[in-house]
Tab-separated table of N, CA and C in Angstrom:
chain	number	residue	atom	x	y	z
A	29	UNK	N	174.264	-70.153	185.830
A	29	UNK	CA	175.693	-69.936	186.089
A	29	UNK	C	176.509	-70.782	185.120
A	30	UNK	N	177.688	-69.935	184.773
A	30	UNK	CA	178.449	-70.818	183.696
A	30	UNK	C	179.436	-71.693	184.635
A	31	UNK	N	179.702	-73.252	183.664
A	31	UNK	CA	180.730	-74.154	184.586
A	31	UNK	C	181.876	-73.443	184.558
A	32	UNK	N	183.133	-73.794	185.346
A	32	UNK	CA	184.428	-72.610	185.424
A	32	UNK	C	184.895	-73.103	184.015
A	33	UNK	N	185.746	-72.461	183.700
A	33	UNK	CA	186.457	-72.526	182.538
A	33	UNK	C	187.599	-73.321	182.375
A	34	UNK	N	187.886	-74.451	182.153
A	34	UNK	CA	189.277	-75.218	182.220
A	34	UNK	C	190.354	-74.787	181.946
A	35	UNK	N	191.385	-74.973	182.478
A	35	UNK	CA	192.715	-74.722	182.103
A	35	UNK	C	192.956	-75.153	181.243
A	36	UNK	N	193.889	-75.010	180.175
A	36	UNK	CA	194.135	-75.657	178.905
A	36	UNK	C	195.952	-75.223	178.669
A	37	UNK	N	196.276	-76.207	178.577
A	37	UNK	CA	198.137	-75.953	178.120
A	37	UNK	C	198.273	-74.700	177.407
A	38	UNK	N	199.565	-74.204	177.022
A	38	UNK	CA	199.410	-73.126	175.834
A	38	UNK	C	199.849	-74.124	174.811
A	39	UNK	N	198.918	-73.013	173.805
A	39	UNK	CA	199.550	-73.244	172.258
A	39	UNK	C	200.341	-72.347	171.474
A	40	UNK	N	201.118	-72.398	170.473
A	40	UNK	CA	201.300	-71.225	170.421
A	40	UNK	C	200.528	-70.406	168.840
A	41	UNK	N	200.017	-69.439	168.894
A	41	UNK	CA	198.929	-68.711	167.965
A	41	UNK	C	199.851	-67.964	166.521
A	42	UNK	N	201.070	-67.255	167.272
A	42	UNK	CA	201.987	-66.607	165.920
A	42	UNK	C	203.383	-66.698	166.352
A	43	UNK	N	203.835	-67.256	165.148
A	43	UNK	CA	205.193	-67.904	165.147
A	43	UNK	C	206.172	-66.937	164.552
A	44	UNK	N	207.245	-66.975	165.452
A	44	UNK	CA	208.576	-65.964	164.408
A	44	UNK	C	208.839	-66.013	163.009
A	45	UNK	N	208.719	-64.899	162.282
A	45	UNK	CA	209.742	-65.627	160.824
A	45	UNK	C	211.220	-64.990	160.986
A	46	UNK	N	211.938	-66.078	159.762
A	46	UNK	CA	213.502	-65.461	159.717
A	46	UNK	C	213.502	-64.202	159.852
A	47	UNK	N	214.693	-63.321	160.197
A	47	UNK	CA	214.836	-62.267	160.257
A	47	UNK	C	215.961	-61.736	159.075
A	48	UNK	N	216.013	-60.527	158.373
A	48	UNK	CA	217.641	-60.417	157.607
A	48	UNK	C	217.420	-58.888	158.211
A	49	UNK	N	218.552	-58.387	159.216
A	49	UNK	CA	218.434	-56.797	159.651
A	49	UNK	C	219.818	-56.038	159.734
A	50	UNK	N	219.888	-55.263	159.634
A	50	UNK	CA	220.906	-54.426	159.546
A	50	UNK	C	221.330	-54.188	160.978
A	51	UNK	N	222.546	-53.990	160.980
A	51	UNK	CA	222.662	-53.886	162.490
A	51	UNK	C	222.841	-52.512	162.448
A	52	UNK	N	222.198	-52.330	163.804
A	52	UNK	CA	221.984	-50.803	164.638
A	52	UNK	C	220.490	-50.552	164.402
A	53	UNK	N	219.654	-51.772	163.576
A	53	UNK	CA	218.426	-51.209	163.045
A	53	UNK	C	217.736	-52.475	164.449
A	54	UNK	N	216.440	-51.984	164.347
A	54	UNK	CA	215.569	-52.376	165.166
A	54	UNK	C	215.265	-53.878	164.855
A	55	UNK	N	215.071	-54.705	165.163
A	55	UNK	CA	213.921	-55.837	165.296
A	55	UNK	C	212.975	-56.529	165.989
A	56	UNK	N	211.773	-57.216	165.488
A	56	UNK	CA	211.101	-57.708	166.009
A	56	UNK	C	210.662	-59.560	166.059
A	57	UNK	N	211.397	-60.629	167.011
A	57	UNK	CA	211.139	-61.997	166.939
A	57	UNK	C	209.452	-62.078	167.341
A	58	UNK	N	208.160	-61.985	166.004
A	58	UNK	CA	206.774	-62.178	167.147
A	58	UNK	C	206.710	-63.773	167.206
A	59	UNK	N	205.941	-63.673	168.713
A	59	UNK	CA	205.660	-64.529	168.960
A	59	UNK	C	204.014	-64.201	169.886
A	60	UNK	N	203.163	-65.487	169.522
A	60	UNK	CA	202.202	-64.958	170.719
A	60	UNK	C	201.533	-66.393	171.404
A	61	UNK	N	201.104	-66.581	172.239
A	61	UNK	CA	200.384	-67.570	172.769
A	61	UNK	C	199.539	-67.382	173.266
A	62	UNK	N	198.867	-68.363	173.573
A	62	UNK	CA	197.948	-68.507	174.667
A	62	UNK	C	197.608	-70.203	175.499
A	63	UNK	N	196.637	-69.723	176.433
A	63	UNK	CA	196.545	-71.089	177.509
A	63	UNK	C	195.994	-70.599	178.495
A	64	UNK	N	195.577	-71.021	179.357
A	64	UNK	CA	194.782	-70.927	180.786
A	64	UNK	C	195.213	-71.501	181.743
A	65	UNK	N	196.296	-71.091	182.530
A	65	UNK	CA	196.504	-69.763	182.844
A	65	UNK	C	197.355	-69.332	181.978
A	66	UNK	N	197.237	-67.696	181.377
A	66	UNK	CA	197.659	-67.307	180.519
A	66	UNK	C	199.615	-67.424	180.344
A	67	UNK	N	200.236	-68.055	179.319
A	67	UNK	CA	201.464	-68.565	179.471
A	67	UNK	C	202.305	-67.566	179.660
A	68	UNK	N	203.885	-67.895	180.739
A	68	UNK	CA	204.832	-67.334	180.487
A	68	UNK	C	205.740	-68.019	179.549
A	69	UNK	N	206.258	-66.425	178.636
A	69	UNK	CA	207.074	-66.601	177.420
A	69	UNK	C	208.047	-66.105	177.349
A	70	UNK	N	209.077	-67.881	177.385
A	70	UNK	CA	210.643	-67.252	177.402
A	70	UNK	C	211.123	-67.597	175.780
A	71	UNK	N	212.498	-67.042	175.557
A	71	UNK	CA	213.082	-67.191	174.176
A	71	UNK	C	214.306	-67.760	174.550
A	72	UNK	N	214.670	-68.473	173.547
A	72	UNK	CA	215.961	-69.133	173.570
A	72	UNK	C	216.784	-69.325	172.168
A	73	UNK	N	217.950	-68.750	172.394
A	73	UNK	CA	218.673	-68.511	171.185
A	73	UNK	C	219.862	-69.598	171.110
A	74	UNK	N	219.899	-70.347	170.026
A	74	UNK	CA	220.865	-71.505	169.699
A	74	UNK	C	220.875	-71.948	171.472
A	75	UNK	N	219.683	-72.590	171.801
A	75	UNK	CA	219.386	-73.447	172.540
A	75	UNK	C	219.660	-72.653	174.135
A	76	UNK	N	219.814	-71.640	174.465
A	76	UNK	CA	220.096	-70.861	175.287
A	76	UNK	C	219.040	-69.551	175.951
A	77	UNK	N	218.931	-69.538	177.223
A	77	UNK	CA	217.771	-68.675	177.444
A	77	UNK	C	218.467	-67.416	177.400
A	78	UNK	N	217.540	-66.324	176.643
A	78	UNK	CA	217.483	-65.024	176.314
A	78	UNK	C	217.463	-64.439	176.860
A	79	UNK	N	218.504	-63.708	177.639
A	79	UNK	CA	217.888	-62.243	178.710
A	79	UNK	C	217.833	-61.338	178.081
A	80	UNK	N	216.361	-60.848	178.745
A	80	UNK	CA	215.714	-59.530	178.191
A	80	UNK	C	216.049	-58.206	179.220
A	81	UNK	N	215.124	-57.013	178.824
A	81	UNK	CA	215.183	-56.429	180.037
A	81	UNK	C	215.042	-56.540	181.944
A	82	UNK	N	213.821	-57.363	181.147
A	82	UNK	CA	213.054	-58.333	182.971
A	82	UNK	C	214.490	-58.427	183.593
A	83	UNK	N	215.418	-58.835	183.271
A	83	UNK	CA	216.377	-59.684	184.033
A	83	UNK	C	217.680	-58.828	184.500
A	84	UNK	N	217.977	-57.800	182.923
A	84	UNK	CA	218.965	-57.001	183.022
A	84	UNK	C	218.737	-55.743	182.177
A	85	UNK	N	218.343	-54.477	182.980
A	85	UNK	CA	217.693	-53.187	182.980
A	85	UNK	C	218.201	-52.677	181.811
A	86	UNK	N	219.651	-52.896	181.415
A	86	UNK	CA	220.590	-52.684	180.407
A	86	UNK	C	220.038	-53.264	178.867
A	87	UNK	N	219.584	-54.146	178.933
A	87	UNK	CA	219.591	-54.901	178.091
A	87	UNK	C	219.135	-54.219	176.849
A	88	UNK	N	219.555	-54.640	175.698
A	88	UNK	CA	218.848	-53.720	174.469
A	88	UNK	C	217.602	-54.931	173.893
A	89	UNK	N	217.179	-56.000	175.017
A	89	UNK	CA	216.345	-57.018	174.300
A	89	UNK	C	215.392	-56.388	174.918
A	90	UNK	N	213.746	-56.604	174.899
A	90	UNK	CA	212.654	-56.360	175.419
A	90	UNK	C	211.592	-57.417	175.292
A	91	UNK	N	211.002	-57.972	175.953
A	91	UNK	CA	210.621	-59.289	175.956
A	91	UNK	C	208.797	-58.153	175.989
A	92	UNK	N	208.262	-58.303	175.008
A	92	UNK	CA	206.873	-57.190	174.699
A	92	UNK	C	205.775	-57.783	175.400
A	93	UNK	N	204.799	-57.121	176.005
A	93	UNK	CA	203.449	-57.847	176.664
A	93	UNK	C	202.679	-58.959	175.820
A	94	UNK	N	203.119	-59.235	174.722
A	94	UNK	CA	202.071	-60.001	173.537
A	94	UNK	C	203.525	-61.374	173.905
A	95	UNK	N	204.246	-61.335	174.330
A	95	UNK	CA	205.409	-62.334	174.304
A	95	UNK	C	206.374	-62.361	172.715
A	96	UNK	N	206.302	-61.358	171.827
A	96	UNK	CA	207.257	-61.171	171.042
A	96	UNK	C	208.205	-60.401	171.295
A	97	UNK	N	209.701	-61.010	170.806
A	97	UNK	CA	211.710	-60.280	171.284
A	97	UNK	C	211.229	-58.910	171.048
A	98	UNK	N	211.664	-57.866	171.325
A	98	UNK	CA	211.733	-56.627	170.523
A	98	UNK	C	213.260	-56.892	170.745
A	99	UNK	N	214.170	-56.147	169.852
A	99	UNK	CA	215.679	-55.449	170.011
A	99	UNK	C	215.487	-53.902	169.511
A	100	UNK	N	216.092	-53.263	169.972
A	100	UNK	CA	216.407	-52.002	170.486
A	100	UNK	C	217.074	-51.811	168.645
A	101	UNK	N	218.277	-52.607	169.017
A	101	UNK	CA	219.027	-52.503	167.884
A	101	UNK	C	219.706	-53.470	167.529
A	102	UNK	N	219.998	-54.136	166.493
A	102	UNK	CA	221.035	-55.665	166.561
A	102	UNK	C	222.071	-55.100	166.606
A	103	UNK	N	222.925	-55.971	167.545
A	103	UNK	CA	224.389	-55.577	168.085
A	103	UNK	C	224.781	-56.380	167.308
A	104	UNK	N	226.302	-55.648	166.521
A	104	UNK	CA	227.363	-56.476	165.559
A	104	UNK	C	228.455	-56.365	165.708
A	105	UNK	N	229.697	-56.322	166.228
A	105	UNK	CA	230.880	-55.854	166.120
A	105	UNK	C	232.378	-56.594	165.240
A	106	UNK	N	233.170	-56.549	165.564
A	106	UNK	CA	234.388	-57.231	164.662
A	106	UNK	C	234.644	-58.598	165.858
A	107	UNK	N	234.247	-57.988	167.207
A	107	UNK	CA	234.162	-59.584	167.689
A	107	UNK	C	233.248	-60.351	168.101
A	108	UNK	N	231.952	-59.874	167.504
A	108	UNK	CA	230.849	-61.186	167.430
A	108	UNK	C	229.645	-60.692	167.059
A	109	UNK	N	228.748	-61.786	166.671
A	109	UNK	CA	227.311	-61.112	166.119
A	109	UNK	C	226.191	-62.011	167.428
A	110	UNK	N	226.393	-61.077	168.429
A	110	UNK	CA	225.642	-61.193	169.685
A	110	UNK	C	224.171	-62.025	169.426
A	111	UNK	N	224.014	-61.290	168.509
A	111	UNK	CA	221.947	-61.719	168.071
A	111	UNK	C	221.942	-62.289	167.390
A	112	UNK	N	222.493	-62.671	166.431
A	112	UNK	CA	222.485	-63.874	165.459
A	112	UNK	C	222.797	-65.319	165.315
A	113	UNK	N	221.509	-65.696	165.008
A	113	UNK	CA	221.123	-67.272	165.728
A	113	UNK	C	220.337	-67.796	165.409
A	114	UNK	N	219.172	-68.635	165.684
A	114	UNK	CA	218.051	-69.044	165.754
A	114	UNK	C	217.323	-69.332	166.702
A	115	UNK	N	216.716	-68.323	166.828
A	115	UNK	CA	215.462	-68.214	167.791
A	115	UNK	C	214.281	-69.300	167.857
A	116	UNK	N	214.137	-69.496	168.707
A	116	UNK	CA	212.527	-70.313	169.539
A	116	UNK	C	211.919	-69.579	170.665
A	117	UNK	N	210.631	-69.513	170.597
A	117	UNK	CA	209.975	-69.274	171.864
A	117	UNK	C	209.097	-70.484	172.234
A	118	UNK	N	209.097	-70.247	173.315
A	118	UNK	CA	208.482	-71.560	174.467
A	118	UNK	C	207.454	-70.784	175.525
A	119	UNK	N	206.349	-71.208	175.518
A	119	UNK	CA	205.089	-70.570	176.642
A	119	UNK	C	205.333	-71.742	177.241
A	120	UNK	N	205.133	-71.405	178.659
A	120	UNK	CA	204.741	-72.241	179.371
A	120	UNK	C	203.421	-72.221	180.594
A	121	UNK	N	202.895	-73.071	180.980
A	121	UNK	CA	202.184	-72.916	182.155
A	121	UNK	C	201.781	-74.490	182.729
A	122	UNK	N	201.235	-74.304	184.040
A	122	UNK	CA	201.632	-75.625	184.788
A	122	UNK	C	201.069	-77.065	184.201
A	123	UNK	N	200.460	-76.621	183.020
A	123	UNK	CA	199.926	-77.696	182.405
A	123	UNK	C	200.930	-78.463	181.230
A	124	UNK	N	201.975	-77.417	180.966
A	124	UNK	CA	202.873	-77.911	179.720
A	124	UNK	C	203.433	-76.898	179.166
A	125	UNK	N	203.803	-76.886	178.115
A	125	UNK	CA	205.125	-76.114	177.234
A	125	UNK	C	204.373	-76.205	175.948
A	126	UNK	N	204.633	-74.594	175.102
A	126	UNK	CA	204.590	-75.358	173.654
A	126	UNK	C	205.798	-75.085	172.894
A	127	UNK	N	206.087	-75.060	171.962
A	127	UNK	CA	207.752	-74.806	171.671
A	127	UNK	C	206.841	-73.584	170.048
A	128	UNK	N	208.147	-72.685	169.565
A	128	UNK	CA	207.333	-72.321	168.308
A	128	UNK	C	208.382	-73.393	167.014
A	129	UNK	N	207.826	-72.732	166.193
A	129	UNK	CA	209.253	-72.863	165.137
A	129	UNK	C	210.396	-72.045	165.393
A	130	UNK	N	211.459	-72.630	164.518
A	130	UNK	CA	212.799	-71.908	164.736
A	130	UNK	C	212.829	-70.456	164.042
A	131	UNK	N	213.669	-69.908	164.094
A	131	UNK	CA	213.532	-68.632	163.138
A	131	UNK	C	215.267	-67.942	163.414
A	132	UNK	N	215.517	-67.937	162.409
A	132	UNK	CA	216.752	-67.553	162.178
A	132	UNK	C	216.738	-65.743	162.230
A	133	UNK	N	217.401	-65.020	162.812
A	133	UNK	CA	217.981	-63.669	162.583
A	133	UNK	C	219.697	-64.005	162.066
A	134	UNK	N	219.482	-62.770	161.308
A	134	UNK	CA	220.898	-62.962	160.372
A	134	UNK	C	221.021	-61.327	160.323
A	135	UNK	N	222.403	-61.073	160.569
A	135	UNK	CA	222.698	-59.721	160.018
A	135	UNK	C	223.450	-59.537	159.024
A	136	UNK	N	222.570	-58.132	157.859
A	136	UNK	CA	223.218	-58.155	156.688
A	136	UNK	C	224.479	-57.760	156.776
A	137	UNK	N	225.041	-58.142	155.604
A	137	UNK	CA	226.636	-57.656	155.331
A	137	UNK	C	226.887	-56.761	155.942
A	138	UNK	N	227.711	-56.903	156.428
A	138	UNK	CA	228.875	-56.380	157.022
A	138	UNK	C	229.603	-54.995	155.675
């Protein structure tokens, strides 16, 4: 018989890069982790937690089974650039947190 398997913090495995996207066009923040028990993965934009769909059905964010942002579409208008920021993702599980790198989304010119 094998000994049980230890829990282990998450780490995180693939990190966001910058983003440059057109708005109305799709994107993707990846992110992936892992840990035992397998981590939950939230995002936080200029230091702020991200609601995705999970939270609000509306939402054009999608928080993907691998724990990378999807957007639908980057929202831009004349009064604000909603998605544009710098992103982090954070796994967590009861053992600890891991944080990723930052990663900037930027939307092109206007």
């Amino acid at each position: 018989s094998h000994p049980p398997l230890e829990d282990v913090a998450p780490r995180i495995l693939q990190h966001p890069s910058d983003l440059l996207v057109s708005k109305g066009e799709p994107a993707t923040l990846s992110c992936k982790a892992d840990g035992r028990p397998p981590p939950a993965v939230e995002w936080y934009k200029d230091g702020e937690r991200v609601e995705t769909d999970r939270e609000d059905p509306r939402s054009h964010r999608t928080l993907l089974p691998g724990g990378s942002l999807f957007f639908l579409r980057i929202l831009h208008g004349r009064r604000g650039k909603p998605d544009e920021g710098v992103y982090v993702c954070v796994a967590r599980n009861y053992l600890g947190e891991a944080t990723s790198r930052n990663a900037s989304l930027e939307v092109a010119g206007e």
